[in-house]
Coordinates of C-alpha atoms and ligand atoms in Angstrom, one line a residue:
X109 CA -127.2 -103.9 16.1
X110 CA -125.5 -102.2 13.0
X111 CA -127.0 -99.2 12.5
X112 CA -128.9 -98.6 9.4
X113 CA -127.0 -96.0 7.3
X114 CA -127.3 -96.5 3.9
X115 CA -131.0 -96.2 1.5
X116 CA -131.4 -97.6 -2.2
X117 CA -133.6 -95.6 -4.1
X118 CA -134.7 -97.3 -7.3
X119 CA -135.2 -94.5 -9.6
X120 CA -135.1 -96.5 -13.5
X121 CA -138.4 -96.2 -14.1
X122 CA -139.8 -95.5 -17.1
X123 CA -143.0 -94.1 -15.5
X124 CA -145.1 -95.4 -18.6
X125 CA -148.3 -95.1 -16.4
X126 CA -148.0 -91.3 -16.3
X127 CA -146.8 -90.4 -20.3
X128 CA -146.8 -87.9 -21.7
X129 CA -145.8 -86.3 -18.5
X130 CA -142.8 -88.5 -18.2
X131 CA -141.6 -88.5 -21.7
X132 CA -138.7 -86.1 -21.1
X133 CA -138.9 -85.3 -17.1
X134 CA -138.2 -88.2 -14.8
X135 CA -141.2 -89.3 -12.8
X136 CA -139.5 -89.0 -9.8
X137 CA -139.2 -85.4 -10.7
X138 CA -142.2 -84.6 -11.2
X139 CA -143.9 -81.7 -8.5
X140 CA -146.1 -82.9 -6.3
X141 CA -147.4 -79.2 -4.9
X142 CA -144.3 -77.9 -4.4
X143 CA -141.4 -80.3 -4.6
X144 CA -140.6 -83.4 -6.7
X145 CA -142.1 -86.4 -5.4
X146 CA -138.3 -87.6 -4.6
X147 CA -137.8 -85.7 -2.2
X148 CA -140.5 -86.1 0.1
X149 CA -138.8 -89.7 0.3
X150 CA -135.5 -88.4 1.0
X151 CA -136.7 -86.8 3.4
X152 CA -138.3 -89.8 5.0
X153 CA -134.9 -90.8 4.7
X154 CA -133.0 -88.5 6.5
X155 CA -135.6 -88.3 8.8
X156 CA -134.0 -92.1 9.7
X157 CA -131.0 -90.9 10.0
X158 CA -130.1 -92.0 6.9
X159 CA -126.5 -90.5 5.6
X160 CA -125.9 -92.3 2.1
X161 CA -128.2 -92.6 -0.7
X162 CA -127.9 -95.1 -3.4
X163 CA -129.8 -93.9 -7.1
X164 CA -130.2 -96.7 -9.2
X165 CA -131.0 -94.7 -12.6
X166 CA -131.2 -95.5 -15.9
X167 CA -131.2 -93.4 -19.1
X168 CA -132.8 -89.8 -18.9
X169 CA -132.8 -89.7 -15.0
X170 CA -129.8 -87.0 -15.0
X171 CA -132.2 -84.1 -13.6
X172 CA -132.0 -86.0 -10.3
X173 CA -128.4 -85.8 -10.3
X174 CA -128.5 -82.3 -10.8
X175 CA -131.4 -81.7 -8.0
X176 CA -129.6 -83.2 -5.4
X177 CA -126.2 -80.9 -6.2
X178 CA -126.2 -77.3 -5.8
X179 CA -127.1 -74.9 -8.1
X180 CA -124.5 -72.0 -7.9
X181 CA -125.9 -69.8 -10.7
X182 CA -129.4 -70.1 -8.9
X183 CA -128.0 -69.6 -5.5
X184 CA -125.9 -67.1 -6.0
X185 CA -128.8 -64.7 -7.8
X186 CA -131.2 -65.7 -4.9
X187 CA -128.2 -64.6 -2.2
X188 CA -128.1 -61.2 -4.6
X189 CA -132.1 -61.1 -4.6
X190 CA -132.2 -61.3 -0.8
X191 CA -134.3 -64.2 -1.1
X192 CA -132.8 -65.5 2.0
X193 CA -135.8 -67.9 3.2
X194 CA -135.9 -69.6 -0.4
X195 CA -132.1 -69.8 -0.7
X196 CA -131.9 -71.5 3.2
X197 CA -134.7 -74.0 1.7
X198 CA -132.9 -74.8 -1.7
X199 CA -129.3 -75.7 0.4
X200 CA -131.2 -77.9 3.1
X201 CA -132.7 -80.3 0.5
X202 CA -128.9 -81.1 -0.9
X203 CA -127.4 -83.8 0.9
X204 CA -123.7 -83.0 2.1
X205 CA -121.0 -83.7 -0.3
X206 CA -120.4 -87.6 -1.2
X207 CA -124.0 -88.5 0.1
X208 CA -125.1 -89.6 -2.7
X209 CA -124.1 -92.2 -5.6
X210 CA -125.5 -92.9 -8.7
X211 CA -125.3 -96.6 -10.5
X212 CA -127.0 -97.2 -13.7
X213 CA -129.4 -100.6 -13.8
X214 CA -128.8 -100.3 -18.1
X215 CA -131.5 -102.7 -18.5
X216 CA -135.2 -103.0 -16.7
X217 CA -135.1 -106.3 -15.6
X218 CA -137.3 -105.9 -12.7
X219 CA -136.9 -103.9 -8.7
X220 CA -135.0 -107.2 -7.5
X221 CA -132.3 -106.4 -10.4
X222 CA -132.2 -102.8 -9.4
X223 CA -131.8 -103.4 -5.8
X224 CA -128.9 -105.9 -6.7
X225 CA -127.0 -103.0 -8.6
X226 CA -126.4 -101.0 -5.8
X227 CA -124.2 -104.2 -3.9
X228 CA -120.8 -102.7 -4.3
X229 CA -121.9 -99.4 -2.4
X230 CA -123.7 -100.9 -0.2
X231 CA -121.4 -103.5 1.3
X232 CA -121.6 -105.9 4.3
X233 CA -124.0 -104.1 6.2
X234 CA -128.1 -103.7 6.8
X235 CA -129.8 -101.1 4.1
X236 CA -132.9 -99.3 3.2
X237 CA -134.7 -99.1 0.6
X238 CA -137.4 -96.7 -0.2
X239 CA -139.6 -97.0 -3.8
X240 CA -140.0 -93.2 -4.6
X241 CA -143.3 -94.0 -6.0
X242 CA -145.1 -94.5 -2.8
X243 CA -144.8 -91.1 -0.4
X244 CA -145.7 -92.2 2.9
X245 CA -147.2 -89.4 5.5
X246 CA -147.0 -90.3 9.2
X247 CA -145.2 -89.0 12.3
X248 CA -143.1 -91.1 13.4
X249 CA -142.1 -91.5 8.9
X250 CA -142.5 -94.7 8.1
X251 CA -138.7 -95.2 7.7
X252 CA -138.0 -94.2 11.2
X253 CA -140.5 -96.5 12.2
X254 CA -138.7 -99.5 10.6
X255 CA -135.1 -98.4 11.8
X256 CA -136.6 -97.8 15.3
X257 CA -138.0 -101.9 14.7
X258 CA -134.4 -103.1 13.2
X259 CA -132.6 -101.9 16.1
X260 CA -135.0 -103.9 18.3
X261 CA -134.7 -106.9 16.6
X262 CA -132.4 -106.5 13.7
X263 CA -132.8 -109.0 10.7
X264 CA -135.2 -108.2 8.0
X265 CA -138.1 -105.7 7.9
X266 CA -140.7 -104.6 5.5
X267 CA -143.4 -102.0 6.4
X268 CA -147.4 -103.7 5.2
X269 CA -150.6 -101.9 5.0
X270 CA -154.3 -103.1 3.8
X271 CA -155.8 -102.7 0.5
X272 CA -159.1 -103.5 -0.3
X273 CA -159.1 -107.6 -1.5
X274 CA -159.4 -106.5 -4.8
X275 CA -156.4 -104.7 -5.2
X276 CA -154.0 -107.4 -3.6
X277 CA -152.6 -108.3 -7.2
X278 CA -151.4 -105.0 -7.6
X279 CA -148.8 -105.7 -4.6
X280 CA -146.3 -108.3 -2.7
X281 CA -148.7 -109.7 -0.2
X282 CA -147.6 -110.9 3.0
X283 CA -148.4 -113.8 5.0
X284 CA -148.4 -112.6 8.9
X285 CA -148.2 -114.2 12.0
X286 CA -149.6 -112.3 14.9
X287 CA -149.3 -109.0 15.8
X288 CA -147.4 -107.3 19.0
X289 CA -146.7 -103.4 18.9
X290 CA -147.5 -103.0 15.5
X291 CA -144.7 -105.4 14.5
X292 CA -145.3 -109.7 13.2
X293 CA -143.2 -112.0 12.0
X294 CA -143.4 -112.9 8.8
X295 CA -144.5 -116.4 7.3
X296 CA -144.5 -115.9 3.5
X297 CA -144.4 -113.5 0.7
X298 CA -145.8 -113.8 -3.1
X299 CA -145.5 -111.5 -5.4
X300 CA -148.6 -109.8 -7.2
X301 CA -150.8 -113.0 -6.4
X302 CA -154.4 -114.1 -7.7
X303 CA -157.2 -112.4 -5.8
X304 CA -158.1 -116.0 -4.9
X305 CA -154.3 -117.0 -4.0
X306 CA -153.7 -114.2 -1.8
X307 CA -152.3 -115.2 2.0
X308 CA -154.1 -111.9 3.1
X309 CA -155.1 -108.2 2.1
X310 CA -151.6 -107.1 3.7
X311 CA -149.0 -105.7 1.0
X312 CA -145.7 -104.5 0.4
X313 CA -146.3 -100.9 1.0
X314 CA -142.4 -100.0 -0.4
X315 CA -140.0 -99.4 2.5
X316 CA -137.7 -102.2 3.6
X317 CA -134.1 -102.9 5.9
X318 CA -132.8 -105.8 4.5
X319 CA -129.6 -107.4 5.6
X320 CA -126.9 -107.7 2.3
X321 CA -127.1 -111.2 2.3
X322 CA -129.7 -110.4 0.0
X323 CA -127.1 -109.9 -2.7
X324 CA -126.5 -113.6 -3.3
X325 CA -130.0 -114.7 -3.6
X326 CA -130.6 -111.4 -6.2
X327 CA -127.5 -112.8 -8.3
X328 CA -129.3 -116.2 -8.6
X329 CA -132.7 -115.7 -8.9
X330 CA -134.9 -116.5 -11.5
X331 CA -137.7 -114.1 -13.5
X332 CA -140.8 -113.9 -11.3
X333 CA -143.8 -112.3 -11.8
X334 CA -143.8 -110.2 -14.9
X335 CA -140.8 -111.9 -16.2
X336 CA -138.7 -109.8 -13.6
X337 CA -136.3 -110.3 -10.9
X338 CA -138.6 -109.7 -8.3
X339 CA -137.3 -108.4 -4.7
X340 CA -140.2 -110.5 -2.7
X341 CA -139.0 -114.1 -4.2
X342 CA -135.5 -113.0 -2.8
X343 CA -136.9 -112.2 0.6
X344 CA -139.1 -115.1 0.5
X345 CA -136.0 -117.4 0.6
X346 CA -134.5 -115.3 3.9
X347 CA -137.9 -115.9 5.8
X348 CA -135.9 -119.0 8.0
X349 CA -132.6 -117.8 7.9
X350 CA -132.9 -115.1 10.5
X351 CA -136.0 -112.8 11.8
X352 CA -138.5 -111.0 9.6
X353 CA -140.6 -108.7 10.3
X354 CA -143.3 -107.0 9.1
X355 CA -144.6 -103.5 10.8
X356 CA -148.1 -101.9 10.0
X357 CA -147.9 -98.4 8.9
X358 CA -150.6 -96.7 9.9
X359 CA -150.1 -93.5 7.9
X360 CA -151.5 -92.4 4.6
X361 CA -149.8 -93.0 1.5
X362 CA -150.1 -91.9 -2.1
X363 CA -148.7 -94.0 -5.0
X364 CA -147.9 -91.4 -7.6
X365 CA -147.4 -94.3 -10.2
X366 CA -150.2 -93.6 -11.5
X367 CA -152.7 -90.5 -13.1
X368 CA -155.0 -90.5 -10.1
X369 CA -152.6 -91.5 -7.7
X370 CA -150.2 -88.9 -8.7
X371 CA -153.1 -86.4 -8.7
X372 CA -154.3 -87.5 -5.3
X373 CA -150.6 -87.3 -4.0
X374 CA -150.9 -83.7 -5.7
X375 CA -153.9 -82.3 -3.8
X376 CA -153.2 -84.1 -0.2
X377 CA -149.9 -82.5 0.2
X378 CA -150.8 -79.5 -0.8
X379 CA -153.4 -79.6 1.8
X380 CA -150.9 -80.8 4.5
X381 CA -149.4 -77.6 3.3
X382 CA -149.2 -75.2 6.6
X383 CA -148.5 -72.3 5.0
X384 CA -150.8 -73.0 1.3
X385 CA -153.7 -75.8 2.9
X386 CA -156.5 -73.8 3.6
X387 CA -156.2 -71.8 0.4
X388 CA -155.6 -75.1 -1.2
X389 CA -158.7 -76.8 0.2
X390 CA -160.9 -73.4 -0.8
X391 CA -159.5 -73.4 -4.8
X392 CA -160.0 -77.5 -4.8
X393 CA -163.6 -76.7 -4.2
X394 CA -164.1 -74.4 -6.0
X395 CA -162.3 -76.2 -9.1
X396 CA -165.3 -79.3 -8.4
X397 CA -168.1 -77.4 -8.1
X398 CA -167.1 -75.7 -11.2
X399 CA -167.5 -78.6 -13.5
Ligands
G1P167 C1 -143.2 -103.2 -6.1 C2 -143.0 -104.4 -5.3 C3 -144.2 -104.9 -4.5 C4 -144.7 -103.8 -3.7 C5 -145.0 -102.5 -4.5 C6 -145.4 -101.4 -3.6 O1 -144.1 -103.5 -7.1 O2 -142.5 -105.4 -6.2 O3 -143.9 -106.0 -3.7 O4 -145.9 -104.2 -3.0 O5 -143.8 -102.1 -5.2 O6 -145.7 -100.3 -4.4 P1 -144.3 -102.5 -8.4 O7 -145.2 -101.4 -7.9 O8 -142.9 -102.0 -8.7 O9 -144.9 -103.3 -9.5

């Protein structure tokens, strides 16, 4: 089975649901405790064995070029500081030299478009991709979970979790059959359905191998939901062409999309925080009963 070495990471977003914040700093940047939300998902990445990451930007997004580069001013001042531990930190979070590339989506015509950008680096060969909205907190990461499944069974993957009925039109939903290990094939997907049209209360939860013949169907498909080139109508078309899975994470994850999400996301890693969670959990008390 090929081995699952490169990640799209879909990063044009205008983050509208967080203004003002967003209005000059790239949501993706923005700290959640003590590092931008991108790179917990990195992270998750690598964690995979990931090696190349695809960033499918847009316009004001170049502080995430400039993150995942070194910072030689900065670096060099820590090394004369003798802020060893910080500088050690700082270098690990840059990928090695040519790990990364950066392709520009120039229009938002939806996550199916973006992921179709990123064809030429990409290739012939199975990919990731990770939505940097969504951190995901589990051990095995979620990504390892799914590139532990597609060397199993190779094909197509997408990792699902419940949301309360409700929220279903919020998400892809999947249509399952049954479930073995944690892992069932998958019988349809719909993007953003009705409540009442829903095949289930399972969703796209944002981490997915796909196999590159993906490409061809992104070139030709049609608006979807939204009026955008939607990702899940592609993979809806592969469901019969070869397996698809679907794997349950089990995990927690935080959608920083959002005010409350993104504050959530905020205060839970800082609690996961071993060297900052207990005084975390003491000044987050503190701050409620306050009010
Ligand atoms: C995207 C996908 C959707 C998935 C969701 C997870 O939607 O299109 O299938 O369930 O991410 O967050 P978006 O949140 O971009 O509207």
């Amino acid at each position: 089975m090929a081995k699952v070495r490169k990640a799209v990471l879909p990063v044009a977003g205008l983050g509208t649901r967080v203004l003002p914040a967003t209005k000059v700093t790239p949501k993706e940047m923005l700290p959640v405790f003590d590092r931008p939300a991108l790179q917990y998902v990195i992270d998750e990445a690598r964690a995979a064995g990931i090696e190349h990451f695809v960033f499918v930007t847009g316009r004001n997004k170049s502080a995430i070029e400039d993150y995942f580069d070194q910072a030689f001013e900065l670096e060099a001042m820590l090394e004369r500081a003798g802020k060893t531990e910080t500088l050690k930190e700082l270098q690990t979070h840059v990928p090695v030299a040519g790990a990364c590339s950066f392709v520009r989506q120039q229009s938002p015509l939806g996550l199916g478009h973006a992921v179709w950008c990123a064809r030429d680096i990409i290739g012939d060969e199975p990919f990731a991709v990770l939505l940097p909205d969504m951190i995901m907190v589990s051990d095995p990461p979620c990504m390892a979970q799914l590139t532990a499944a597609h060397a199993r069974t190779g094909g197509n993957l997408i990792s699902v979790e419940q949301v309360p009925r409700e929220d279903v039109s919020k998400y892809g939903v999947v249509d399952v059959g049954e479930f073995t290990d944690g892992q069932a094939p998958v019988r349809g997907l719909v993007e953003k359905p009705k409540v009442e049209d829903a095949p289930s209360n399972l969703v796209i939860s944002g981490r997915y191998i796909l196999e590159p013949e993906i490409f061809d169907l992104l070139e030709r498909q049609q608006a979807g939901a939204g009026g955008e080139i939607q990702l899940t109508d592609a993979m809806a078309t592969l469901i019969d062409t070869r397996p698809f899975h679907a794997v349950e994470f089990t995990g927690r994850t935080y959608d920083t999309g959002s005010k409350l999400g993104y504050l959530k996301a905020f205060m839970a890693l800082a609690l996961e925080s071993e060297s900052h969670g207990a005084d975390a959990a003491r000044l987050i008390r503190d701050a409620a009963r306050d009010l």
